[in-house]
Coordinates of C-alpha atoms in Angstrom, one line a residue:
X222 CA 103.1 76.5 64.7
X223 CA 103.2 79.0 68.1
X224 CA 100.6 81.4 69.2
X225 CA 101.3 84.0 66.5
X226 CA 98.7 86.4 67.6
X227 CA 100.1 86.5 71.3
X228 CA 103.3 87.3 69.6
X229 CA 102.5 90.0 67.8
X230 CA 99.6 91.5 70.3
X231 CA 102.3 91.0 73.2
X232 CA 100.2 90.4 75.7
X233 CA 101.3 86.8 76.8
X234 CA 102.4 87.1 80.1
X235 CA 102.8 83.6 82.0
X236 CA 105.3 81.5 83.4
X237 CA 103.9 78.4 81.6
X238 CA 104.7 77.8 77.6
X239 CA 102.7 78.9 74.9
X240 CA 100.1 76.7 73.8
X241 CA 100.3 75.2 70.7
X242 CA 97.3 74.8 68.5
X243 CA 97.2 72.8 65.2
X244 CA 94.8 74.7 62.6
X245 CA 95.3 71.9 59.8
X246 CA 93.2 69.0 62.0
X247 CA 90.3 70.4 63.1
X248 CA 89.4 67.3 65.4
X249 CA 93.0 67.8 67.1
X250 CA 91.8 71.3 67.4
X251 CA 88.9 70.8 69.1
X252 CA 90.3 68.5 71.7
X253 CA 93.2 71.0 72.4
X254 CA 90.5 74.0 72.4
X255 CA 89.0 72.2 75.1
X256 CA 91.8 71.1 77.1
X257 CA 92.6 74.9 76.7
X258 CA 89.6 76.0 77.8
X259 CA 89.5 73.8 81.0
X260 CA 92.4 75.1 82.6
X261 CA 91.9 78.6 81.2
X262 CA 88.4 77.8 83.8
X263 CA 90.8 77.1 86.8
X264 CA 93.0 79.8 86.7
X265 CA 93.3 82.4 83.9
X266 CA 96.6 82.1 82.2
X267 CA 96.6 85.0 80.2
X268 CA 95.9 88.9 80.2
X269 CA 94.3 88.7 76.8
X270 CA 91.8 86.4 77.8
X271 CA 91.2 88.4 80.7
X272 CA 90.7 91.5 78.9
X273 CA 88.5 89.4 76.1
X274 CA 86.5 88.6 79.5
X275 CA 86.4 92.3 80.2
X276 CA 85.4 93.1 76.9
X277 CA 82.4 90.4 76.8
X278 CA 81.2 91.5 80.0
X279 CA 80.9 95.2 79.5
X280 CA 77.6 96.8 78.6
X281 CA 79.1 99.0 75.5
X282 CA 79.7 95.2 73.5
X283 CA 76.0 94.4 73.6
X284 CA 75.9 94.5 69.6
X285 CA 78.8 92.7 69.3
X286 CA 77.3 90.1 72.0
X287 CA 74.6 89.7 69.9
X288 CA 76.4 88.7 66.6
X289 CA 76.7 84.9 68.6
X290 CA 75.2 83.9 71.9
X291 CA 77.2 82.3 74.4
X292 CA 80.7 83.4 73.5
X293 CA 83.8 82.8 75.3
X294 CA 87.1 84.6 75.9
X295 CA 89.0 81.7 75.2
X296 CA 87.1 80.7 72.3
X297 CA 87.6 84.1 70.9
X298 CA 91.1 84.3 71.7
X299 CA 92.1 80.9 69.4
X300 CA 89.8 82.4 66.5
X301 CA 91.7 85.7 66.8
X302 CA 95.1 83.5 66.5
X303 CA 94.1 81.5 63.8
X304 CA 92.9 85.1 61.9
X305 CA 96.2 86.4 62.3
X306 CA 98.1 82.9 61.6
X307 CA 96.0 83.0 58.4
X308 CA 96.6 86.6 57.6
X309 CA 100.3 85.9 58.2
X310 CA 100.9 83.4 55.8
X311 CA 99.6 85.2 53.5
X312 CA 100.6 88.3 54.2
X313 CA 104.5 87.9 52.4
X314 CA 106.1 88.7 56.0
X315 CA 104.3 91.9 56.5
X316 CA 103.4 92.4 59.7
X317 CA 100.5 93.9 61.7
X318 CA 102.2 96.9 64.1
X319 CA 101.0 97.3 67.0
X320 CA 99.5 100.7 68.4
X321 CA 102.6 101.9 69.9
X322 CA 104.8 100.8 66.7
X323 CA 102.5 102.4 64.1
X324 CA 102.3 105.5 66.4
X325 CA 105.9 105.4 66.4
X326 CA 106.5 104.9 62.8
X327 CA 104.3 107.7 61.8
X328 CA 106.2 110.0 64.5
X329 CA 109.2 108.7 62.0
X330 CA 108.0 109.5 58.7
X331 CA 106.6 113.0 60.0
X332 CA 110.6 114.0 61.2
X333 CA 111.6 112.5 57.8
X334 CA 109.2 114.7 55.9
X335 CA 110.6 117.6 57.8
X336 CA 114.6 116.8 57.4
X337 CA 114.0 116.1 53.0
X338 CA 112.0 119.5 53.7
X339 CA 115.3 121.2 55.4
X340 CA 117.9 119.5 52.6
X341 CA 116.1 120.5 49.6
X342 CA 116.3 123.8 51.1
X343 CA 119.9 123.7 50.9
X344 CA 120.4 122.2 47.5
X345 CA 118.9 124.9 46.1
X346 CA 120.5 127.6 47.7
X347 CA 124.5 125.9 47.8
X348 CA 124.3 122.0 46.4
X349 CA 127.3 120.1 48.4
X350 CA 128.0 116.2 48.1
X351 CA 127.2 115.6 51.3
X352 CA 124.0 117.0 51.2
X353 CA 123.1 115.1 48.5
X354 CA 124.2 111.6 50.4
X355 CA 121.9 112.7 53.2
X356 CA 118.9 113.7 51.3
X357 CA 119.4 110.2 49.3
X358 CA 119.7 108.5 52.4
X359 CA 116.3 109.9 53.8
X360 CA 114.3 109.8 50.7
X361 CA 115.1 106.0 51.0
X362 CA 114.0 105.6 54.7
X363 CA 110.9 107.5 54.2
X364 CA 109.7 105.2 51.5
X365 CA 111.1 102.0 54.0
X366 CA 108.6 103.7 56.5
X367 CA 105.5 104.6 53.7
X368 CA 105.5 101.2 52.6
X369 CA 105.9 99.6 55.9
X370 CA 102.8 101.3 57.8
X371 CA 100.8 101.0 54.1
X372 CA 101.3 97.4 54.7
X373 CA 99.9 97.6 58.0
X374 CA 96.9 99.7 57.3
X375 CA 96.0 97.4 54.3
X376 CA 96.2 94.0 56.7
X377 CA 94.1 95.7 59.5
X378 CA 91.5 96.5 56.8
X379 CA 91.6 93.1 55.6
X380 CA 91.4 91.7 59.5
X381 CA 88.5 94.2 60.3
X382 CA 90.6 96.0 62.8
X383 CA 89.7 98.4 64.8
X384 CA 91.4 100.4 67.2
X385 CA 89.4 99.8 70.4
X386 CA 86.9 97.1 70.5
X387 CA 84.9 98.9 73.0
X388 CA 81.8 100.6 71.1
X389 CA 82.2 104.6 70.6
X390 CA 79.5 106.1 72.5
X391 CA 77.3 108.4 70.1
X392 CA 73.7 109.5 69.2
X393 CA 73.5 107.2 66.6
X394 CA 74.1 103.7 69.2
X395 CA 70.8 104.3 70.6
X396 CA 70.5 100.0 71.3
X397 CA 72.6 100.3 74.7
X398 CA 71.7 99.7 78.1
X399 CA 73.3 103.3 78.6
X400 CA 71.5 105.1 75.9
X401 CA 67.8 103.9 76.6
X402 CA 67.9 104.4 80.3
X403 CA 69.6 108.2 79.7
X404 CA 66.7 108.4 77.5
X405 CA 64.0 107.6 80.4
X406 CA 65.9 109.9 82.5
X407 CA 65.6 113.0 80.1
X408 CA 61.9 112.1 79.6
X409 CA 61.4 111.8 83.1
X410 CA 63.1 115.6 84.0
X411 CA 61.6 117.5 81.3
X412 CA 57.9 115.9 82.4
X413 CA 58.8 117.1 85.9
X414 CA 59.7 120.6 84.2
X415 CA 56.4 120.9 83.0
X416 CA 54.6 119.8 86.4
X417 CA 56.3 122.4 88.1
X418 CA 56.7 125.5 86.1
X419 CA 60.5 125.3 86.1
X420 CA 62.6 126.5 83.1
X421 CA 65.2 123.9 82.1
X422 CA 68.8 125.6 81.0
X423 CA 69.4 125.7 77.6
X424 CA 71.2 122.5 75.8
X425 CA 74.6 122.9 73.8
X426 CA 74.0 121.0 70.8
X427 CA 78.2 120.5 70.3
X428 CA 77.9 119.0 73.9
X429 CA 74.8 116.7 72.9
X430 CA 76.5 114.4 70.5
X431 CA 78.6 112.9 73.1
X432 CA 77.3 110.6 76.2
X433 CA 79.2 112.5 78.7
X434 CA 77.6 116.0 77.2
X435 CA 74.3 114.4 77.5
X436 CA 75.1 113.6 81.3
X437 CA 76.3 117.0 81.9
X438 CA 73.1 118.4 80.7
X439 CA 70.9 116.1 82.4
X440 CA 73.2 116.8 85.6
X441 CA 71.9 120.8 85.3
X442 CA 68.6 120.1 84.6
X443 CA 68.5 118.2 87.9
X444 CA 69.8 120.8 89.8
X445 CA 67.6 124.0 88.1
X446 CA 64.4 121.6 89.3
X447 CA 66.0 121.3 93.1
X448 CA 66.6 124.8 93.0
X449 CA 63.5 125.7 91.7
X450 CA 61.3 123.2 94.0
X451 CA 63.0 125.3 97.1
X452 CA 63.0 128.7 96.0
X453 CA 58.5 128.4 95.6
X454 CA 57.1 130.6 98.1
X455 CA 55.1 129.0 100.7
X456 CA 52.4 132.2 100.3
X457 CA 51.8 131.2 96.6
X458 CA 50.2 127.8 98.1
X459 CA 48.1 130.3 100.2
X460 CA 47.3 132.6 98.0
X461 CA 46.1 130.0 95.6
X462 CA 44.2 128.7 98.1
X463 CA 42.6 132.4 98.9
X464 CA 41.8 132.8 94.6
X465 CA 40.1 129.7 94.7
X466 CA 37.6 131.1 97.6
X467 CA 37.2 134.4 95.8
X468 CA 36.1 132.0 92.9
X469 CA 33.7 130.3 95.1
X470 CA 32.7 133.1 96.6
X471 CA 31.7 135.4 93.3
X472 CA 30.1 132.4 92.1
X473 CA 27.6 132.5 95.0
X474 CA 27.2 136.1 94.5
X475 CA 26.7 135.3 90.8
X476 CA 23.8 132.8 91.8
X477 CA 21.9 135.4 94.2
X478 CA 21.9 137.9 91.5
X479 CA 20.5 136.0 89.1
X480 CA 17.6 134.8 91.4
X481 CA 17.5 138.5 93.1
X482 CA 16.4 139.0 89.1
X483 CA 14.2 136.1 88.7
X484 CA 12.2 136.9 91.9
X485 CA 12.0 140.9 90.6
X486 CA 10.5 139.7 87.2
X487 CA 7.9 137.8 88.7
X488 CA 7.1 140.4 91.3
X489 CA 6.6 142.7 88.5
X490 CA 4.7 140.4 86.4
X491 CA 2.7 139.2 89.4
X492 CA 1.5 142.6 89.6
X493 CA 1.4 143.9 86.2
X494 CA -1.4 140.9 86.0
X495 CA -3.1 141.7 89.3
X496 CA -3.7 145.0 87.9
X497 CA -5.1 143.7 84.7
X498 CA -7.6 141.9 86.6
X499 CA -8.8 144.6 89.0
X500 CA -9.5 147.4 86.4
X501 CA -10.8 144.5 84.2
X502 CA -13.1 143.7 87.6
X503 CA -14.3 147.2 88.0
X504 CA -14.6 147.7 83.8
X505 CA -17.2 144.5 84.1
X506 CA -18.8 145.7 87.3
X507 CA -19.5 149.6 86.4
X508 CA -21.9 148.0 83.3
X509 CA -24.4 145.7 83.9
X510 CA -25.0 142.5 81.7
X511 CA -28.4 141.0 81.2
X512 CA -28.8 137.8 80.3
X513 CA -32.2 136.4 78.8
X514 CA -31.9 132.1 79.2
X515 CA -34.5 131.0 76.9
X516 CA -35.7 127.3 76.3
X517 CA -33.4 126.7 73.1
X518 CA -30.6 129.6 73.2
X519 CA -29.1 132.2 75.1
X520 CA -29.4 135.8 73.9
X521 CA -26.8 138.1 75.7
X522 CA -27.9 141.4 76.2
X523 CA -25.7 144.5 77.3
X524 CA -23.2 147.2 75.9
X525 CA -21.9 146.9 72.5
X526 CA -17.7 147.3 71.9
X527 CA -17.0 148.6 68.2
X528 CA -20.3 148.0 66.7
X529 CA -20.1 144.2 68.2
X530 CA -22.0 142.5 71.0
X531 CA -19.9 141.2 73.9
X532 CA -19.6 137.4 73.5
X533 CA -21.0 135.5 76.0
X534 CA -17.6 133.5 77.2
X535 CA -15.9 136.8 78.2
X536 CA -19.2 137.9 80.0
X537 CA -19.0 134.4 81.6
X538 CA -15.5 135.0 82.6
X539 CA -16.3 138.5 84.3
X540 CA -18.9 137.4 85.8
X541 CA -17.1 134.2 87.4
X542 CA -14.4 136.7 88.4
X543 CA -16.7 139.3 90.1
X544 CA -17.9 135.8 92.1
X545 CA -14.3 134.9 93.2
X546 CA -13.8 138.4 94.5
X547 CA -17.0 138.7 96.5
X548 CA -16.0 135.5 98.1
X549 CA -12.8 136.4 99.0
X550 CA -14.6 139.3 100.8
X551 CA -16.7 137.6 102.1
X552 CA -14.1 135.2 103.8
X553 CA -12.0 138.0 104.6
X554 CA -15.0 139.6 106.4
X555 CA -15.7 135.7 108.7
X556 CA -11.8 136.4 109.1
X557 CA -12.1 139.4 111.0
X558 CA -15.4 138.7 112.8
X559 CA -13.7 135.6 114.3
X560 CA -11.1 137.1 115.3
X561 CA -12.9 139.9 117.0
X562 CA -14.4 136.8 118.9
X563 CA -11.3 135.5 119.6
X564 CA -10.2 138.6 121.1
X565 CA -13.1 139.5 123.3
X566 CA -13.1 135.7 125.1
X567 CA -9.3 136.1 125.7
X568 CA -9.7 139.6 127.6
X569 CA -13.4 137.8 129.2
X570 CA -10.8 134.9 130.6
X571 CA -7.9 137.1 131.4
X572 CA -10.3 139.0 133.5
X573 CA -11.9 136.4 135.5
X574 CA -8.5 134.9 136.2
X575 CA -7.8 138.6 137.7
X576 CA -11.2 138.1 139.7
X577 CA -9.9 135.2 141.1
X578 CA -6.6 137.0 142.5

């Protein structure tokens, strides 16, 4: 059996004869596969093998490669040939069209449908034998093409065929390295925009559904970040430092104002306390208190306030306060006398120096 897949796909372009694989004997097929793989490693002799190698090495085919580790393009080529051969045997002469052939059949069907519609109009207006014959022939050709296209689509569905083996880049394909890298780039751009206080352009929902649209939006965001950082005036930095200095100065003023208020409060409190004590001293000085000390108890004698005798403890405090005031007065007098003596001694010393001169 010849290589059916290469004939159907029309990709075999080599001067060497096409290899023939025995699909009935697994042992012989393994030997042929090994020999063919060794030849392919030394020199690629198939355009299809090169194309399969590009597909396997492409990052977009990551999910395809995860299904089978260590896949080889030559082995994949043989698997495709075997599948196509089995499908061709079971399809009873039906074939899978190439992409160009399927496109050509679809165009022919559209043209025949348009011609059929035109002939129907002519038959409705003026029926003629020639028009009827043309209509019958077009209808037969249309049925043949429809059957051929339907068989192609059924075989393709059974084979699991896709138009392009490269995965379509869409938002749902988040497992690829490109998508993860793009997500990291978007996160970095958004973070930088927040740090630099730069407004990013609004994304277009329709464009963001494709990989190209998201890349373009990231490019616009990067341009906005660059322009935003360039247009930031230098005076803003100086104004920022100036604002910090003003805040520090205002905080110092507040602390000084608070300290001044506390000092005024303390001054008022001490002044009022001094006035109260002085008034108390004057009152106690104007009234005599006589103490009679007995062997067993102390009998206070003195002025009467509201019908009660002044307690002994209060009278004692007043006497102590008067004693302290007298001591302070005597100390002040001694200081004044010492100052006078010092001034006199100084005058004498100056006079003695003047006489010696």
